Each structure stands twice: as structure tokens, then as C-alpha cells.
Coordinates of C-alpha atoms in Angstrom, one line a residue:
Chain A
E107 CA 42.1 -61.7 152.8
A108 CA 41.2 -61.9 149.1
Q109 CA 43.2 -64.5 147.3
V110 CA 43.4 -67.1 144.7
T111 CA 44.9 -70.3 146.0
Q112 CA 46.5 -73.2 144.0
N113 CA 47.7 -76.4 145.1
P114 CA 50.1 -78.0 144.9
R115 CA 52.7 -75.2 144.6
Y116 CA 55.4 -77.9 143.1
L117 CA 55.1 -81.2 141.7
I118 CA 57.2 -83.6 140.1
T119 CA 55.5 -86.6 138.5
V120 CA 55.8 -89.3 135.6
T121 CA 54.3 -89.4 132.3
G122 CA 50.7 -90.8 132.2
K123 CA 50.0 -90.5 135.9
K124 CA 46.8 -88.5 136.2
L125 CA 46.9 -85.2 138.2
T126 CA 44.8 -82.4 139.4
V127 CA 46.0 -78.8 140.2
T128 CA 43.3 -77.3 142.4
C129 CA 42.5 -73.6 142.3
S130 CA 40.3 -71.6 144.7
Q131 CA 39.3 -68.1 145.1
N132 CA 37.4 -66.3 147.8
M133 CA 36.2 -63.2 145.9
N134 CA 33.0 -64.3 144.6
H135 CA 34.3 -63.9 141.1
E136 CA 32.4 -65.4 138.2
Y137 CA 35.4 -65.6 135.8
M138 CA 38.2 -68.0 136.4
S139 CA 41.1 -68.9 133.7
W140 CA 44.1 -71.1 133.8
Y141 CA 47.4 -70.2 132.2
R142 CA 50.9 -71.6 131.4
Q143 CA 54.0 -69.8 131.5
D144 CA 57.1 -70.8 129.6
P145 CA 60.2 -68.7 128.7
G146 CA 59.9 -66.6 126.0
L147 CA 56.1 -67.3 125.4
G148 CA 54.4 -65.2 128.2
L149 CA 51.4 -66.4 129.5
R150 CA 49.1 -68.7 127.4
Q151 CA 45.5 -69.3 128.3
I152 CA 44.6 -72.8 128.6
Y153 CA 40.7 -72.9 129.4
Y154 CA 38.3 -70.3 131.0
S155 CA 35.1 -70.1 132.8
M156 CA 32.8 -67.4 132.9
N157 CA 30.6 -68.9 135.6
V158 CA 29.4 -72.1 137.0
E159 CA 29.3 -75.0 134.6
V160 CA 30.4 -72.8 131.7
T161 CA 34.0 -73.5 130.3
D162 CA 35.6 -72.7 127.1
K163 CA 38.9 -73.4 125.5
G164 CA 41.8 -70.8 125.5
D165 CA 44.7 -70.9 123.1
V166 CA 46.5 -74.1 124.3
P167 CA 43.7 -76.6 125.7
E168 CA 45.2 -79.8 124.3
G169 CA 46.1 -82.2 127.0
Y170 CA 44.0 -80.4 129.6
K171 CA 40.5 -80.7 131.1
V172 CA 38.6 -78.4 133.6
S173 CA 35.4 -78.2 135.5
R174 CA 33.6 -75.6 137.3
K175 CA 30.9 -77.3 139.6
E176 CA 31.2 -74.5 142.1
K177 CA 31.7 -70.7 141.7
R178 CA 34.8 -70.7 144.0
N179 CA 36.8 -73.8 142.5
F180 CA 38.3 -74.3 139.0
P181 CA 40.4 -77.4 138.9
L182 CA 42.8 -78.2 136.0
I183 CA 43.1 -81.9 135.2
L184 CA 45.9 -83.8 133.1
E185 CA 44.5 -87.0 132.4
S186 CA 47.8 -88.3 130.8
P187 CA 50.9 -85.9 131.4
S188 CA 53.6 -85.7 129.1
P189 CA 56.8 -84.0 129.4
N190 CA 55.8 -81.1 127.0
Q191 CA 53.3 -80.2 129.8
T192 CA 56.2 -79.3 132.2
S193 CA 55.4 -75.7 132.8
L194 CA 54.6 -72.9 135.3
Y195 CA 50.9 -72.7 135.8
F196 CA 48.8 -70.0 136.9
C197 CA 45.2 -69.9 138.0
A198 CA 43.4 -66.4 137.9
S199 CA 40.0 -64.9 138.7
S200 CA 38.0 -61.7 138.1
L201 CA 34.8 -60.1 138.0
V202 CA 32.7 -60.2 134.8
G203 CA 32.4 -56.8 133.5
T204 CA 31.2 -55.2 130.2
G205 CA 33.5 -56.3 127.5
G206 CA 35.5 -58.3 129.8
N207 CA 37.3 -55.1 131.1
Q208 CA 38.2 -56.6 134.7
P209 CA 41.7 -57.0 136.2
Q210 CA 42.7 -60.6 136.7
H211 CA 43.7 -61.7 140.1
F212 CA 46.5 -64.5 140.1
G213 CA 47.4 -67.3 142.4
D214 CA 51.0 -67.9 143.1
G215 CA 51.5 -70.5 140.7
T216 CA 52.2 -74.3 140.3
R217 CA 55.2 -75.7 138.9
L218 CA 54.9 -78.9 137.3
S219 CA 57.7 -81.3 136.0
I220 CA 56.7 -84.4 134.0
L221 CA 59.4 -86.8 133.8
Chain B
G194 CA 43.1 -64.3 114.9
Q195 CA 44.2 -61.6 117.4
Q196 CA 47.9 -61.5 118.3
V197 CA 49.8 -59.3 121.0
M198 CA 53.2 -58.6 120.2
Q199 CA 55.5 -57.0 122.8
I200 CA 58.9 -55.8 122.4
P201 CA 61.7 -55.6 123.6
Q202 CA 61.9 -59.0 125.0
Y203 CA 64.9 -57.7 127.4
Q204 CA 65.7 -54.6 128.6
H205 CA 68.8 -53.8 130.6
V206 CA 68.5 -50.3 132.2
Q207 CA 70.9 -48.3 134.5
E208 CA 69.4 -47.1 137.6
G209 CA 67.9 -43.6 137.0
E210 CA 67.4 -44.1 133.2
D211 CA 64.1 -44.1 131.4
F212 CA 62.9 -47.1 129.2
T213 CA 59.8 -47.9 127.3
T214 CA 58.0 -51.1 126.4
Y215 CA 55.6 -51.5 123.5
C216 CA 52.6 -53.8 122.6
N217 CA 51.4 -54.0 119.2
S218 CA 48.4 -55.7 117.9
S219 CA 47.4 -56.3 114.2
T220 CA 43.7 -56.0 115.0
T221 CA 41.7 -53.3 117.1
L222 CA 41.6 -54.0 120.8
S223 CA 38.9 -53.3 123.0
N224 CA 40.8 -52.5 125.7
I225 CA 44.6 -53.6 127.1
Q226 CA 46.0 -54.4 130.5
W227 CA 49.3 -54.2 132.0
Y228 CA 50.6 -56.6 134.7
K229 CA 54.1 -56.9 136.5
Q230 CA 55.6 -60.1 137.5
R231 CA 58.6 -60.0 139.9
P232 CA 61.1 -62.6 139.9
G233 CA 59.5 -65.7 141.4
G234 CA 56.3 -64.1 141.9
H235 CA 52.8 -64.0 140.0
P236 CA 51.3 -61.4 137.5
V237 CA 49.9 -58.4 139.3
F238 CA 47.7 -56.2 137.8
L239 CA 48.9 -52.6 137.0
I240 CA 46.4 -50.7 134.8
Q241 CA 43.8 -50.9 132.1
L242 CA 43.4 -48.6 129.2
V243 CA 40.2 -48.5 127.1
K244 CA 39.8 -45.3 125.3
S245 CA 41.5 -44.2 122.2
G246 CA 44.7 -42.2 122.9
E247 CA 44.2 -42.8 126.6
V248 CA 47.0 -41.8 128.9
K249 CA 47.3 -42.8 132.6
K250 CA 50.1 -42.2 135.1
Q251 CA 51.2 -44.1 138.2
K252 CA 53.9 -42.3 139.8
R253 CA 57.0 -43.1 137.5
L254 CA 54.7 -45.2 135.0
T255 CA 53.0 -43.7 132.1
F256 CA 50.7 -45.9 130.2
Q257 CA 49.5 -45.1 126.5
F258 CA 46.7 -46.5 124.5
G259 CA 47.2 -45.6 120.7
E260 CA 44.6 -43.7 118.6
A261 CA 43.8 -46.6 116.5
K262 CA 43.7 -48.8 119.7
K263 CA 46.2 -51.2 118.1
N264 CA 49.0 -50.6 120.2
S265 CA 50.1 -49.4 123.7
S266 CA 53.2 -48.3 125.6
L267 CA 54.6 -48.4 129.2
H268 CA 57.2 -45.8 129.8
I269 CA 59.1 -45.9 133.3
T270 CA 61.1 -42.7 134.2
A271 CA 64.2 -42.7 136.6
T272 CA 64.2 -46.6 136.9
Q273 CA 64.8 -47.9 140.2
T274 CA 65.8 -51.3 141.5
T275 CA 62.3 -52.0 142.5
D276 CA 61.1 -51.9 138.9
V277 CA 63.0 -55.1 138.3
G278 CA 60.6 -57.8 136.9
T279 CA 58.6 -58.9 133.6
Y280 CA 56.0 -56.4 132.2
F281 CA 53.2 -58.1 130.3
C282 CA 50.5 -56.4 128.2
A283 CA 47.2 -58.3 127.8
A284 CA 44.1 -57.9 125.6
H285 CA 40.7 -59.7 125.6
Q286 CA 39.8 -61.0 122.2
T287 CA 36.9 -58.7 120.8
D288 CA 34.8 -61.4 119.5
S289 CA 35.3 -63.8 122.4
W290 CA 35.9 -61.6 125.5
G291 CA 36.5 -64.7 127.9
K292 CA 39.8 -65.2 125.9
L293 CA 42.6 -63.1 127.3
Q294 CA 45.9 -63.0 125.3
F295 CA 49.2 -62.0 126.8
G296 CA 52.3 -60.6 125.1
A297 CA 55.6 -62.4 125.7
G298 CA 56.7 -59.9 128.1
T299 CA 59.7 -57.4 128.6
Q300 CA 62.0 -58.7 131.2
V301 CA 63.8 -55.6 132.9
V302 CA 67.0 -55.7 134.6
V303 CA 68.3 -52.7 136.5
T304 CA 71.8 -52.0 137.0
P305 CA 72.6 -50.0 140.2

């Protein structure tokens, strides 16, 4: 089954304790992206990757890191989490088409609480 | 830079009624996508519009892209309880298409 898998689905942790949210897709998609969703703000893009070893900042990259060593995986790293990073996080992937006109396939989300 | 504004933020609809949600941009968009997120779920792609003035239909849903490619609308006729959820529009930034901007979403509540 074609899917985007995120882990963990839920995490409660404390300020400053490094954490990684994994994202994996089995559709051979070149493009992958991370979003955070907060009430009233919709989805805001954190980082995206056009292909292996190619990553770039979205609209809200501060406090996050990513890596794309393999095509299928795109982990999101919070080196020193803070309470303002408490949010619902989504990973998404898509093919790369002309002008970027490809639908995003989303994972089920990861709810992070930073105390 | 490009900003995608979506209105209304909330929409309470009586079952059987119609409603429309709007997406507006200050700059010309290369394309616009629409997604639906059910409560507790993840966004699911509905449709993509690319051409100026384009209109696409999916059963009771009608999607429109403005002539100037700066606005889009989603119209739902004869609303059903299955239409509950949040509808988002999204657009790729024209000078950096890897960036995808979402509107804040329209949360739809349907009253039987």
C-alpha cells in the first residue's frame, strides 16, 4: 500500500531534549516536505527536499533541522525543543512535475508536546 | 512574498444547503490545489487547477480558478454530514516552486 509513515504518532517530552521524528515513503517520490499545523494558522512549511541531499527552508525553519540521505526517508530533528514547538506535524511527499504541480501525499501526523 | 488568504475561517451549514469557501492571493499563482482534512485526520488531495478560468467538478464539489489566477473557490452543493472537515487551498510559490503555501483553512460544521 502506497503510504507516508511518520513515527512517533504522539510524543510528550521536555524542553531541551533532542528528538527526531521519522518520515518514510514507499512511492519513490522525489519531493518531501514537513509542515506544522497550529489552530487558525493552517499548515506552515518547515523544510522541503527536492531530492536526495537537496533540502531547503520553508516558511518556519527556525529550531528545526532535516536531512535527506536516502530518497525514502526525511527525518525532522529538533536539537533543543522548546514549548513553542508544541504542534501537530505532518510529513508529505510527491512526485516532481513541471512547475511543481503534483499532489501532496500526507502521513498521519505526529502530535508533539514540549513541556 | 506570496500569501494565500482563505475565507471564511468557519462555516456552519445546515444539511442540504450550499456553501462556498474562497482563496485569494495578492500575486498571480501558477496553480492551486485543494485539500480536505477530516477531524483527527490528515489532509487529502482533492483537486488541482492550473489554467486561468478553469472549472472542475467532483460530484457536488465545484472548483474554480479565477481569470487572473489570483483567486479560487470551492462550492459545495446540498451539503451532507460527510462534508464535515477543514478545506485548505494551497499554492506553490512561483519563484521557488518547492515552497508550498497553505491557506488557514475553512472549518465546516454540518448540522443535520
